Short mmCIF file of C-alpha atoms in Angstrom, two decimals:
data_model
loop_
_atom_site.label_atom_id
_atom_site.label_comp_id
_atom_site.label_asym_id
_atom_site.label_seq_id
_atom_site.Cartn_x
_atom_site.Cartn_y
_atom_site.Cartn_z
CA MET Q 1 169.33 77.91 100.37
CA PHE Q 2 165.93 77.66 98.75
CA ASN Q 3 163.23 77.62 101.26
CA GLN Q 4 159.60 77.26 100.34
CA GLU Q 5 158.53 78.99 103.57
CA LYS Q 6 160.16 82.20 102.41
CA LEU Q 7 157.83 82.47 99.45
CA SER Q 8 154.28 83.58 100.17
CA PRO Q 9 151.30 82.06 98.31
CA ARG Q 10 151.12 85.24 96.31
CA ASP Q 11 154.80 84.84 95.37
CA LEU Q 12 154.09 81.31 94.20
CA GLU Q 13 151.22 82.47 92.00
CA LEU Q 14 153.35 85.25 90.53
CA LEU Q 15 156.20 82.83 89.85
CA ALA Q 16 153.96 80.36 88.07
CA SER Q 17 152.37 83.07 85.94
CA ALA Q 18 155.77 84.59 85.10
CA VAL Q 19 157.34 81.26 84.12
CA ASP Q 20 154.36 80.49 81.88
CA GLN Q 21 154.34 84.07 80.55
CA ASN Q 22 150.83 84.56 81.78
CA LEU Q 23 151.19 87.77 83.79
CA SER Q 24 148.65 90.55 83.50
CA SER Q 25 149.82 94.19 83.56
CA PRO Q 26 149.27 94.77 87.29
CA GLU Q 27 150.84 91.39 88.01
CA GLN Q 28 153.84 92.30 85.87
CA VAL Q 29 154.36 95.45 87.98
CA GLU Q 30 154.06 93.45 91.18
CA PHE Q 31 156.38 90.78 89.84
CA ASP Q 32 159.07 93.30 88.84
CA LYS Q 33 158.85 94.87 92.29
CA ARG Q 34 159.27 91.49 94.01
CA LEU Q 35 162.11 90.60 91.69
CA GLY Q 36 164.01 93.70 92.81
CA GLU Q 37 163.20 93.15 96.51
CA SER Q 38 164.09 89.50 97.01
CA GLN Q 39 167.04 87.55 95.66
CA HIS Q 40 165.35 84.30 96.71
CA PHE Q 41 162.40 85.22 94.58
CA ALA Q 42 164.65 86.08 91.62
CA GLU Q 43 166.61 82.84 92.00
CA SER Q 44 163.44 80.80 92.21
CA TYR Q 45 162.19 82.40 89.04
CA ARG Q 46 165.40 81.58 87.24
CA GLN Q 47 165.41 77.96 88.42
CA GLN Q 48 161.80 77.43 87.50
CA GLN Q 49 162.36 78.75 84.00
CA LYS Q 50 165.15 76.23 83.56
CA LEU Q 51 162.97 73.45 84.91
CA LYS Q 52 160.21 74.31 82.48
CA GLN Q 53 162.64 74.08 79.60
CA MET Q 54 163.80 70.75 80.90
CA MET Q 55 160.27 69.43 81.15
CA ALA Q 56 159.58 70.52 77.61
CA GLN Q 57 162.40 68.19 76.49
CA LEU Q 58 160.41 65.17 77.53
CA PRO Q 59 159.45 63.23 74.43
CA THR Q 60 155.82 62.71 73.47
CA ARG Q 61 154.82 59.10 73.40
CA SER Q 62 152.92 57.76 70.45
CA VAL Q 63 149.82 55.76 71.30
CA PRO Q 64 150.36 51.98 71.19
CA HIS Q 65 146.96 51.50 69.49
CA ASN Q 66 143.80 53.38 68.81
CA PHE Q 67 141.49 53.62 71.80
CA SER Q 68 138.28 53.88 69.77
CA LEU Q 69 135.58 51.35 70.60
CA THR Q 70 134.26 48.55 68.40
CA ARG Q 71 130.53 47.83 68.21
CA ALA Q 72 130.96 44.82 70.49
CA GLU Q 73 132.93 46.80 73.06
CA ALA Q 74 130.37 49.59 73.01
CA LYS Q 75 127.52 47.11 73.46
CA LYS Q 76 129.34 45.45 76.35
CA ALA Q 77 130.06 48.79 77.94
CA LYS Q 78 126.41 49.82 77.76
CA ARG Q 79 125.24 46.46 79.07
CA SER Q 80 127.48 46.60 82.11
CA ALA Q 81 126.37 50.20 82.59
CA ILE Q 82 122.85 48.82 83.08
CA TRP Q 83 123.67 45.74 85.15
CA GLN Q 84 126.07 47.34 87.59
CA PRO Q 85 123.64 49.89 89.06
CA MET Q 86 120.88 47.29 88.93
CA PHE Q 87 122.81 44.87 91.11
CA GLY Q 88 123.84 47.71 93.34
CA TRP Q 89 120.22 48.71 93.92
CA ALA Q 90 119.12 45.11 94.35
CA SER Q 91 121.78 44.58 96.99
CA ALA Q 92 120.85 47.78 98.78
CA ILE Q 93 117.12 47.02 98.75
CA SER Q 94 117.68 43.46 100.03
CA ALA Q 95 119.89 44.77 102.81
CA ILE Q 96 117.34 47.44 103.76
CA LEU Q 97 114.48 44.91 103.80
CA PHE Q 98 116.50 42.52 105.92
CA GLY Q 99 117.39 45.33 108.28
CA ALA Q 100 113.76 46.45 108.47
CA ILE Q 101 112.53 42.92 109.24
CA PHE Q 102 115.25 42.35 111.79
CA GLY Q 103 114.59 45.71 113.41
CA SER Q 104 110.81 45.32 113.47
CA GLU Q 105 111.10 41.86 115.01
CA LEU Q 106 113.43 43.25 117.63
CA ILE Q 107 110.95 45.99 118.48
CA PHE Q 108 107.99 43.59 118.30
CA ASN Q 109 109.65 41.11 120.63
CA ASN Q 110 110.53 43.85 123.08
CA TYR Q 111 106.94 45.07 123.18
CA SER Q 112 105.46 41.62 123.48
CA ALA Q 113 107.96 40.72 126.18
CA SER Q 114 107.03 43.66 128.35
CA PRO Q 115 103.85 42.16 129.97
CA ALA Q 116 105.76 38.99 130.74
CA LEU Q 117 108.56 41.03 132.17
CA MET Q 118 106.07 42.92 134.29
CA ALA Q 119 104.62 39.69 135.61
CA LYS Q 120 108.12 38.45 136.27
CA ASP Q 121 108.99 41.65 138.08
CA ALA Q 122 105.79 41.67 140.08
CA PRO Q 123 107.11 39.55 142.99
CA ALA Q 124 110.11 41.75 143.17
CA LEU Q 125 107.87 44.76 143.41
CA ASN Q 126 105.81 43.12 146.14
CA GLU Q 127 108.94 42.33 148.05
CA SER Q 128 109.36 46.00 148.60
CA ALA Q 129 105.97 46.21 150.22
CA PRO Q 130 107.06 44.98 153.69
CA MET Q 131 109.62 47.72 153.87
CA ALA Q 132 107.01 50.18 152.84
CA ALA Q 133 104.71 48.84 155.52
CA PHE Q 134 107.33 49.54 158.16
CA GLU Q 135 107.60 53.05 156.90
CA GLY Q 136 103.83 53.48 157.21
CA GLU Q 137 103.34 53.72 153.49
CA ALA Q 138 101.78 50.33 152.99
CA PRO Q 139 98.52 50.17 151.09
CA PRO Q 140 95.53 49.68 153.41
CA VAL Q 141 94.37 46.17 154.20
CA TYR Q 142 90.64 45.60 154.17
CA PHE Q 143 88.60 43.00 155.89
CA ILE Q 144 85.16 42.90 154.51
CA ASN Q 145 82.54 41.27 156.54
CA TRP Q 146 79.44 40.64 154.63
CA ASN Q 147 77.66 39.28 157.66
CA TYR Q 148 77.65 42.58 159.42
CA SER Q 149 74.26 43.92 158.64
CA GLY Q 150 75.42 47.35 159.45
CA PHE Q 151 73.87 49.78 161.65
CA ASN Q 152 71.10 51.74 160.06
CA ASP Q 153 72.47 50.62 156.78
CA ILE Q 154 75.91 51.62 157.74
CA GLY Q 155 78.07 48.85 156.68
CA GLY Q 156 81.68 49.12 156.14
CA LYS Q 157 84.97 47.68 156.06
CA GLY Q 158 86.64 46.21 159.01
CA GLY Q 159 83.42 45.11 160.61
CA ALA Q 160 83.33 42.32 163.08
CA GLY Q 161 82.94 38.89 161.80
CA GLY Q 162 79.24 38.80 162.10
CA ILE Q 163 77.06 39.07 165.08
CA SER Q 164 76.41 35.72 166.51
CA ASN Q 165 72.86 36.21 167.43
CA SER Q 166 71.82 37.99 164.34
CA GLY Q 167 71.97 34.85 162.30
CA GLY Q 168 72.76 34.94 158.62
CA TYR Q 169 75.95 34.45 156.75
CA GLY Q 170 79.29 35.94 157.34
CA VAL Q 171 81.78 36.25 154.56
CA ASN Q 172 85.23 37.28 155.48
CA ILE Q 173 87.24 38.34 152.55
CA PHE Q 174 90.68 39.51 153.04
CA LEU Q 175 91.94 41.94 150.47
CA ALA Q 176 95.50 43.00 150.48
CA ASN Q 177 97.98 44.10 147.92
CA VAL Q 178 100.89 43.14 150.07
CA PRO Q 179 102.40 39.76 150.71
CA ASP Q 180 101.98 37.78 153.88
CA LEU Q 181 104.76 39.49 155.76
CA ALA Q 182 103.01 42.79 155.52
CA VAL Q 183 99.73 41.19 156.41
CA GLU Q 184 101.12 39.73 159.59
CA ASP Q 185 102.13 43.15 160.75
CA GLN Q 186 98.86 44.65 159.78
CA VAL Q 187 96.83 41.95 161.43
CA GLU Q 188 97.84 43.11 164.87
CA GLU Q 189 96.67 46.56 164.04
CA PHE Q 190 93.34 45.30 162.82
CA ALA Q 191 92.96 42.61 165.42
CA VAL Q 192 89.74 44.10 166.66
CA SER Q 193 87.97 43.63 163.43
CA SER Q 194 89.80 40.67 162.07
CA ALA Q 195 87.86 37.50 161.91
CA ALA Q 196 90.74 35.23 161.03
CA PRO Q 197 94.41 35.15 161.85
CA SER Q 198 96.64 36.16 159.09
CA ASP Q 199 98.39 32.86 158.78
CA GLN Q 200 95.07 31.15 158.33
CA ILE Q 201 94.04 33.67 155.76
CA SER Q 202 97.19 33.42 153.84
CA GLU Q 203 96.84 29.70 153.52
CA LEU Q 204 93.36 29.89 152.15
CA SER Q 205 92.41 30.80 148.73
CA SER Q 206 89.82 33.46 148.15
CA ASP Q 207 87.12 30.86 147.80
CA GLU Q 208 88.01 29.43 151.15
CA ASN Q 209 87.82 32.75 152.98
CA PHE Q 210 84.20 32.19 153.22
CA GLU Q 211 82.59 31.84 156.57
CA GLU Q 212 79.13 30.61 156.97
CA ALA Q 213 78.16 31.69 160.44
CA ALA Q 214 74.66 30.28 160.50
CA PRO Q 215 74.88 27.08 162.52
CA GLU Q 216 71.35 26.06 161.67
CA THR Q 217 72.00 26.08 157.96
CA ARG Q 218 75.21 24.24 157.68
CA GLU Q 219 77.97 22.64 159.62
CA LEU Q 220 81.36 23.76 158.48
CA PRO Q 221 84.52 21.75 158.63
CA GLU Q 222 86.20 22.36 161.89
CA GLU Q 223 89.73 22.38 160.64
CA VAL Q 224 89.06 25.35 158.44
CA PHE Q 225 86.84 27.60 160.50
CA ALA Q 226 87.57 26.66 164.07
CA GLU Q 227 89.96 29.49 164.58
CA PRO Q 228 87.97 32.14 162.78
CA MET Q 229 84.92 31.34 164.88
CA VAL Q 230 86.93 31.66 168.05
CA ALA Q 231 88.33 34.86 166.85
CA ALA Q 232 84.87 36.16 166.13
CA GLU Q 233 83.68 35.37 169.66
CA GLU Q 234 86.70 37.13 171.08
CA VAL Q 235 85.90 40.12 169.05
CA LEU Q 236 82.38 40.21 170.34
CA GLU Q 237 83.55 40.40 173.93
CA GLU Q 238 85.20 43.68 173.23
CA PRO Q 239 83.12 46.83 173.10
CA MET Q 240 82.14 47.93 169.68
CA PRO Q 241 82.00 51.49 168.52
CA ILE Q 242 78.30 52.28 168.76
CA LEU Q 243 76.45 55.17 167.31
CA GLY Q 244 73.45 55.89 169.54
CA ALA Q 245 72.63 52.46 170.76
CA SER Q 246 74.03 49.00 170.51
CA PRO Q 247 72.93 46.90 167.59
CA GLN Q 248 71.63 44.24 170.02
CA GLU Q 249 69.22 46.67 171.54
CA ASN Q 250 67.94 48.21 168.35
CA ALA Q 251 68.11 45.56 165.78
CA GLU Q 252 65.30 43.21 165.35
CA PRO Q 253 66.14 39.77 164.21
CA ILE Q 254 66.47 40.05 160.51
CA GLU Q 255 66.50 37.14 158.26
CA HIS Q 256 69.50 37.26 156.12
CA GLU Q 257 69.75 35.65 152.85
CA ALA Q 258 72.93 34.24 151.63
CA PRO Q 259 74.64 36.78 149.42
CA LEU Q 260 74.84 35.91 145.82
CA ILE Q 261 78.40 35.58 144.98
CA PHE Q 262 79.21 34.59 141.53
CA GLY Q 263 81.89 32.06 141.29
CA ILE Q 264 81.23 30.43 144.67
CA ASN Q 265 79.56 27.13 144.70
CA PRO Q 266 77.53 26.99 147.91
CA GLU Q 267 77.66 23.22 147.99
CA LYS Q 268 81.41 23.25 148.10
CA MET Q 269 81.74 25.98 150.65
CA GLY Q 270 84.26 25.29 153.31
CA GLU Q 271 86.08 22.68 151.38
CA VAL Q 272 89.75 23.11 151.30
CA ILE Q 273 90.68 23.13 147.68
CA SER Q 274 94.36 23.70 148.10
CA GLU Q 275 96.69 24.53 150.92
CA SER Q 276 99.53 25.72 148.81
CA VAL Q 277 99.94 28.36 146.22
CA ALA Q 278 98.99 26.99 142.89
CA VAL Q 279 102.13 26.33 140.97
CA GLN Q 280 100.18 25.70 137.82
CA ASP Q 281 99.66 29.42 137.44
CA ALA Q 282 103.02 29.64 135.70
CA ALA Q 283 102.10 27.12 133.06
CA PRO Q 284 99.25 29.06 131.46
CA GLU Q 285 101.47 32.12 131.32
CA THR Q 286 103.97 30.35 129.16
CA GLU Q 287 101.17 28.94 127.08
CA VAL Q 288 99.80 32.39 126.57
CA ALA Q 289 103.20 33.86 125.88
CA LYS Q 290 104.02 31.23 123.32
CA PRO Q 291 101.89 32.59 120.50
CA GLU Q 292 103.30 36.09 121.09
CA THR Q 293 106.82 34.93 120.32
CA GLN Q 294 105.72 33.43 117.03
CA GLU Q 295 107.83 34.67 114.15
CA VAL Q 296 106.01 37.11 111.92
CA PHE Q 297 108.44 36.65 109.05
CA PRO Q 298 109.56 33.16 108.18
CA LEU Q 299 113.20 32.28 108.58
CA SER Q 300 113.48 31.37 104.91
CA LEU Q 301 112.44 34.89 103.91
CA ARG Q 302 115.02 36.47 106.16
CA LEU Q 303 117.73 34.11 105.02
CA GLY Q 304 116.77 34.70 101.41
CA LEU Q 305 117.03 38.46 101.82
CA LEU Q 306 120.37 38.18 103.56
CA ILE Q 307 121.79 35.90 100.88
CA SER Q 308 120.37 38.13 98.13
CA ALA Q 309 121.97 41.22 99.65
CA ALA Q 310 125.34 39.50 99.90
CA LEU Q 311 125.15 37.93 96.43
CA PHE Q 312 124.01 41.08 94.64
CA GLY Q 313 126.62 43.05 96.53
CA ILE Q 314 129.39 40.71 95.42
CA ILE Q 315 128.20 40.87 91.79
CA TRP Q 316 128.05 44.65 92.02
CA LEU Q 317 131.58 44.81 93.40
CA TYR Q 318 132.77 42.45 90.67
CA LEU Q 319 131.20 44.58 87.92
CA ARG Q 320 132.49 47.71 89.59
CA PHE Q 321 136.12 46.67 89.85
CA LYS Q 322 136.59 44.24 86.99
CA ARG Q 323 138.68 45.56 84.16
CA MET R 1 132.89 67.94 61.54
CA GLU R 2 132.51 70.44 64.34
CA GLU R 3 133.26 69.17 67.83
CA SER R 4 129.97 70.28 69.33
CA LEU R 5 128.08 68.36 66.64
CA LEU R 6 130.18 65.26 67.28
CA ILE R 7 129.50 65.57 70.99
CA LYS R 8 125.76 65.86 70.40
CA LYS R 9 125.78 62.80 68.13
CA ALA R 10 127.87 60.85 70.62
CA ILE R 11 125.41 61.67 73.38
CA ASP R 12 122.62 60.38 71.12
CA GLY R 13 124.51 57.08 70.83
CA ASP R 14 126.41 57.55 67.59
CA LEU R 15 129.48 55.36 68.04
CA ASP R 16 131.30 56.77 64.99
CA ALA R 17 130.99 60.31 66.31
CA PHE R 18 132.22 59.15 69.70
CA ASN R 19 135.22 57.41 68.13
CA GLN R 20 136.11 60.55 66.22
CA LEU R 21 136.24 62.46 69.49
CA VAL R 22 138.41 59.73 71.01
CA LEU R 23 140.84 59.82 68.13
CA SER R 24 141.15 63.60 68.49
CA TYR R 25 142.29 63.42 72.09
CA GLN R 26 143.76 59.94 72.53
CA GLU R 27 147.41 61.03 72.20
CA LEU R 28 147.03 63.76 74.80
CA ALA R 29 145.11 61.40 77.08
CA PHE R 30 147.66 58.63 76.70
CA ASN R 31 150.64 60.94 77.39
CA VAL R 32 149.01 62.37 80.50
CA ALA R 33 148.25 58.81 81.62
CA TYR R 34 151.81 57.75 80.88
CA ARG R 35 153.35 60.56 82.95
CA ILE R 36 151.01 59.78 85.84
CA MET R 37 151.42 56.00 85.66
CA SER R 38 155.05 56.03 84.46
CA ASN R 39 154.40 52.74 82.69
CA GLU R 40 153.28 52.41 79.09
CA ALA R 41 151.16 49.27 79.43
CA ALA R 42 149.43 50.60 82.53
CA ALA R 43 148.87 53.94 80.81
CA ALA R 44 147.31 52.20 77.79
CA ASP R 45 144.99 50.20 80.04
CA ALA R 46 144.01 53.30 81.99
CA THR R 47 143.31 55.23 78.80
CA GLN R 48 141.18 52.41 77.41
CA ASP R 49 139.24 52.21 80.68
CA ALA R 50 138.75 55.96 80.60
CA VAL R 51 137.37 55.76 77.05
CA ILE R 52 134.91 53.01 78.04
CA LEU R 53 133.87 54.99 81.11
CA MET R 54 133.43 58.09 79.00
CA TYR R 55 131.19 56.15 76.58
CA ARG R 56 129.02 55.01 79.48
CA LYS R 57 128.85 58.48 80.98
CA MET R 58 128.23 60.46 77.80
CA ASP R 59 124.72 61.23 79.05
CA SER R 60 126.20 63.03 82.06
CA TYR R 61 128.27 65.44 79.96
CA ARG R 62 126.92 68.91 80.75
CA GLY R 63 128.74 71.11 78.26
CA GLY R 64 132.01 73.03 78.74
CA SER R 65 135.35 71.90 77.44
CA PHE R 66 135.15 68.32 76.21
CA LYS R 67 138.95 68.02 76.44
CA SER R 68 138.89 68.98 80.12
CA TRP R 69 136.07 66.54 80.77
CA PHE R 70 137.92 63.72 79.03
CA LEU R 71 141.19 64.54 80.82
CA ARG R 72 139.40 64.55 84.17
CA ILE R 73 138.11 61.04 83.48
CA VAL R 74 141.60 59.96 82.42
CA THR R 75 143.35 61.35 85.51
CA ASN R 76 140.71 59.89 87.84
CA THR R 77 141.04 56.49 86.17
CA CYS R 78 144.84 56.68 86.46
CA TYR R 79 144.74 57.40 90.19
CA ASP R 80 142.17 54.60 90.68
CA GLU R 81 144.57 52.25 88.91
CA LEU R 82 147.50 53.48 90.99
CA ARG R 83 145.54 52.80 94.17
CA LYS R 84 144.80 49.29 92.94
CA LEU R 85 148.45 48.73 92.06
CA LYS R 86 149.46 49.95 95.49
CA ARG R 87 147.18 47.35 97.08
CA ARG R 88 148.36 44.58 94.73
CA PRO R 89 151.92 45.29 93.67
CA THR R 90 152.97 43.57 90.45
CA VAL R 91 156.39 42.57 89.15
CA PRO R 92 157.09 43.57 85.52
CA LEU R 93 158.16 40.77 83.23
CA GLU R 94 161.49 42.29 82.17
CA PRO R 95 164.11 40.20 80.36
CA GLU R 96 167.08 39.15 82.49
CA THR R 97 170.76 38.62 81.70
CA ASP R 98 172.54 35.37 82.42
CA GLU R 99 173.54 36.81 85.80
CA GLY R 100 169.94 37.51 86.64
CA ASP R 101 170.14 41.33 86.20
CA LEU R 102 167.27 43.13 84.53
CA VAL R 103 167.90 44.25 80.97
CA GLU R 104 166.93 47.90 80.65
CA SER R 105 164.55 48.02 77.72
CA ALA R 106 164.63 51.77 77.15
CA GLU R 107 162.34 53.14 74.49
CA TRP R 108 165.15 55.17 72.94
CA LEU R 109 166.95 51.92 71.97
CA ALA R 110 164.30 51.38 69.35
CA ASP R 111 164.53 54.92 67.96
CA LYS R 112 166.92 54.78 65.00
CA SER R 113 166.50 58.44 64.02
CA ILE R 114 168.76 59.81 66.78
CA GLY R 115 172.31 59.04 67.70
CA LEU R 116 173.15 56.72 70.55
CA GLU R 117 174.70 59.49 72.66
CA GLU R 118 171.69 61.78 72.31
CA ALA R 119 169.37 58.92 73.00
CA ALA R 120 171.27 58.06 76.16
CA ILE R 121 171.11 61.70 77.37
CA ASN R 122 167.39 61.84 76.68
CA ALA R 123 166.83 58.59 78.52
CA GLN R 124 168.76 59.83 81.55
CA LEU R 125 166.88 63.09 81.62
CA GLU R 126 163.54 61.42 81.20
CA LYS R 127 164.26 58.92 83.93
CA ALA R 128 165.37 61.62 86.36
CA ILE R 129 162.32 63.79 85.67
CA GLN R 130 159.94 60.85 85.85
CA ASP R 131 161.41 59.75 89.19
CA CYS R 132 160.94 63.25 90.58
CA LEU R 133 157.41 63.47 89.14
CA ASN R 134 156.55 60.26 90.94
CA GLN R 135 157.55 61.86 94.23
CA LEU R 136 154.93 64.60 93.89
CA ASN R 137 151.54 64.21 95.44
CA PRO R 138 148.70 63.47 92.96
CA ASP R 139 147.34 67.03 92.90
CA GLN R 140 150.73 68.57 92.13
CA LYS R 141 151.61 65.83 89.68
CA THR R 142 148.42 66.31 87.66
CA VAL R 143 148.97 70.06 87.39
CA MET R 144 152.66 69.72 86.55
CA VAL R 145 152.07 67.09 83.86
CA MET R 146 149.28 69.05 82.21
CA VAL R 147 150.99 72.43 82.20
CA ASP R 148 154.67 71.61 81.79
CA VAL R 149 154.50 68.34 79.84
CA SER R 150 151.28 68.60 77.85
CA GLY R 151 151.31 72.40 77.58
CA GLU R 152 147.71 72.95 78.66
CA ASN R 153 146.63 76.41 79.84
CA TYR R 154 145.53 77.23 83.37
CA GLU R 155 141.83 77.38 82.50
CA THR R 156 141.80 73.86 81.09
CA VAL R 157 143.70 72.53 84.09
CA SER R 158 141.41 74.35 86.49
CA GLN R 159 138.43 72.62 84.81
CA VAL R 160 140.15 69.25 85.01
CA ILE R 161 140.94 69.51 88.71
CA GLN R 162 137.76 71.52 89.37
CA SER R 163 139.60 74.22 91.31
CA PRO R 164 140.18 77.94 90.75
CA VAL R 165 143.01 79.18 88.54
CA GLY R 166 144.77 80.60 91.61
CA THR R 167 144.92 77.11 93.08
CA VAL R 168 146.38 75.81 89.83
CA LYS R 169 149.11 78.45 89.96
CA SER R 170 150.08 77.87 93.56
CA ARG R 171 150.04 74.07 93.15
CA LEU R 172 152.15 74.39 90.04
CA SER R 173 154.66 76.61 91.74
CA ARG R 174 154.95 74.28 94.73
CA ALA R 175 155.33 71.33 92.39
CA ARG R 176 158.13 73.09 90.56
CA LEU R 177 159.91 73.89 93.83
CA ARG R 178 159.72 70.27 94.86
CA MET R 179 160.95 69.18 91.47
CA GLN R 180 163.92 71.52 91.86
CA GLU R 181 164.78 69.99 95.21
CA CYS R 182 164.47 66.50 93.77
CA LEU R 183 166.53 67.22 90.67
CA LYS R 184 169.22 68.85 92.79
CA ASN R 185 169.79 65.45 94.37
CA LYS R 186 170.05 63.86 90.92
CA ARG R 187 172.34 66.55 89.60
CA GLU R 188 175.12 64.14 88.65
CA LEU R 189 172.70 62.12 86.55
CA LEU R 190 171.56 65.10 84.49
CA PRO R 191 173.21 66.28 81.29
CA GLU R 192 175.38 69.36 81.70
CA GLN R 193 172.97 71.75 80.02
CA PHE R 194 170.13 70.73 82.30
CA ARG R 195 171.95 70.94 85.63
CA LEU R 196 170.26 73.50 87.77
CA ASN R 197 172.72 76.08 89.18
CA TYR R 198 172.89 75.91 92.96
CA GLU R 199 176.19 77.73 93.42
CA ASP R 200 174.48 80.85 94.71
CA GLU R 201 171.88 79.07 96.84
CA ASN R 202 173.09 80.56 100.12
CA VAL R 203 172.92 84.16 98.94
#
């Protein structure tokens, strides 16, 4: 039985050349050798010769009409040869522009959204602070007492809430990067120098963490500073770390002037402005974010490009595949 | 006029020169198209499309055999058409008998120069060969039609299919082997003188 697998590619080439009488001299030698070696090869050659004769019997068809072009057909052919690539390019350019606009807006929105996202994520980040505080990795909490005149110009953080007999003003500002929970833990640690309990501090805004310790200059509302004042007295009862001598012994009464703090209205000092966290902080954020989300490219432009790409593409396909 | 001069004029936009080239090769192109498409109307359409495409692409002709270039356009157009037909099959509008059977409108019925018996033999042979040709894959079919039906040489065919001559030979030989297998199954339909001898197959 004839089996194509029994004939190597070289055998096939030799057979084709032999049937078409196209063998070169070396090929003729090779062919004769193969013819004597393999009966399959010889039989294939014989069958293929017969097939070629059979194929040659097929009649030649006469053309139904001349295929030459008229002037009108030639003009039409040339015209469509211009329009087809033109629509193809137009469609491609529209699609690329639309893609570029869409992509750039995507990138632009992502970049502009990142500050908002950061602000949004900020509480979540702060929530991790208490855990960090337990692990001893919490950022330091500072109590700055501006009333403490310092000792030999040594001021510093964590000073007591003003020396009662030194007169002057005491400003307790609590600075912390951690939320209240962390502060409560830290307050115990800094109880010696703290002038106000943490819960009181947390309820007050930065403007309200202002203590005017000079009784002769101004009476402060009791509900705000009662506890801090008590706390300050308690602190004074405890021994202070002294370098050389105590400040009471060495310091002469110094007249202190109220520190100039920009942004604090002295006439409104001590007034409770708010006891809750200002909710209105969120509103300005959205107002600020609003202009950032403004569309750079108008919707009509994008729609126009999209429609153009589709329309030109359809016309191109029509011109490409129409008969 | 010399072919190279006609080609040059056609590239420059001379329609008459282009048409002269078309007339020189239209019969060959149509017959190749007919054997690939196995339908006269479809072959005529494919040839006309190929001529229009050739007119558009005359600028891209880069020398070599014009016949090979034209035949390459024709074969590509034919296979494009076959793909389209495969996607959207059509039903030929053949005349029917009263019982609803299709009337076979063989071309040989119109040929008065040959006898009825000879015409019937030719029609049977042609049908059997065309059926087997249609079973070949496009590469083998193109080579077989050009070499065995149109009588082109290997070099021309290798330029048409843009492959080496060795590839043409091996494809041709494989195509012939497949044709043998196919015609063996149609042995009873073939005229006596064209029946391939399979008596000694199992030698």
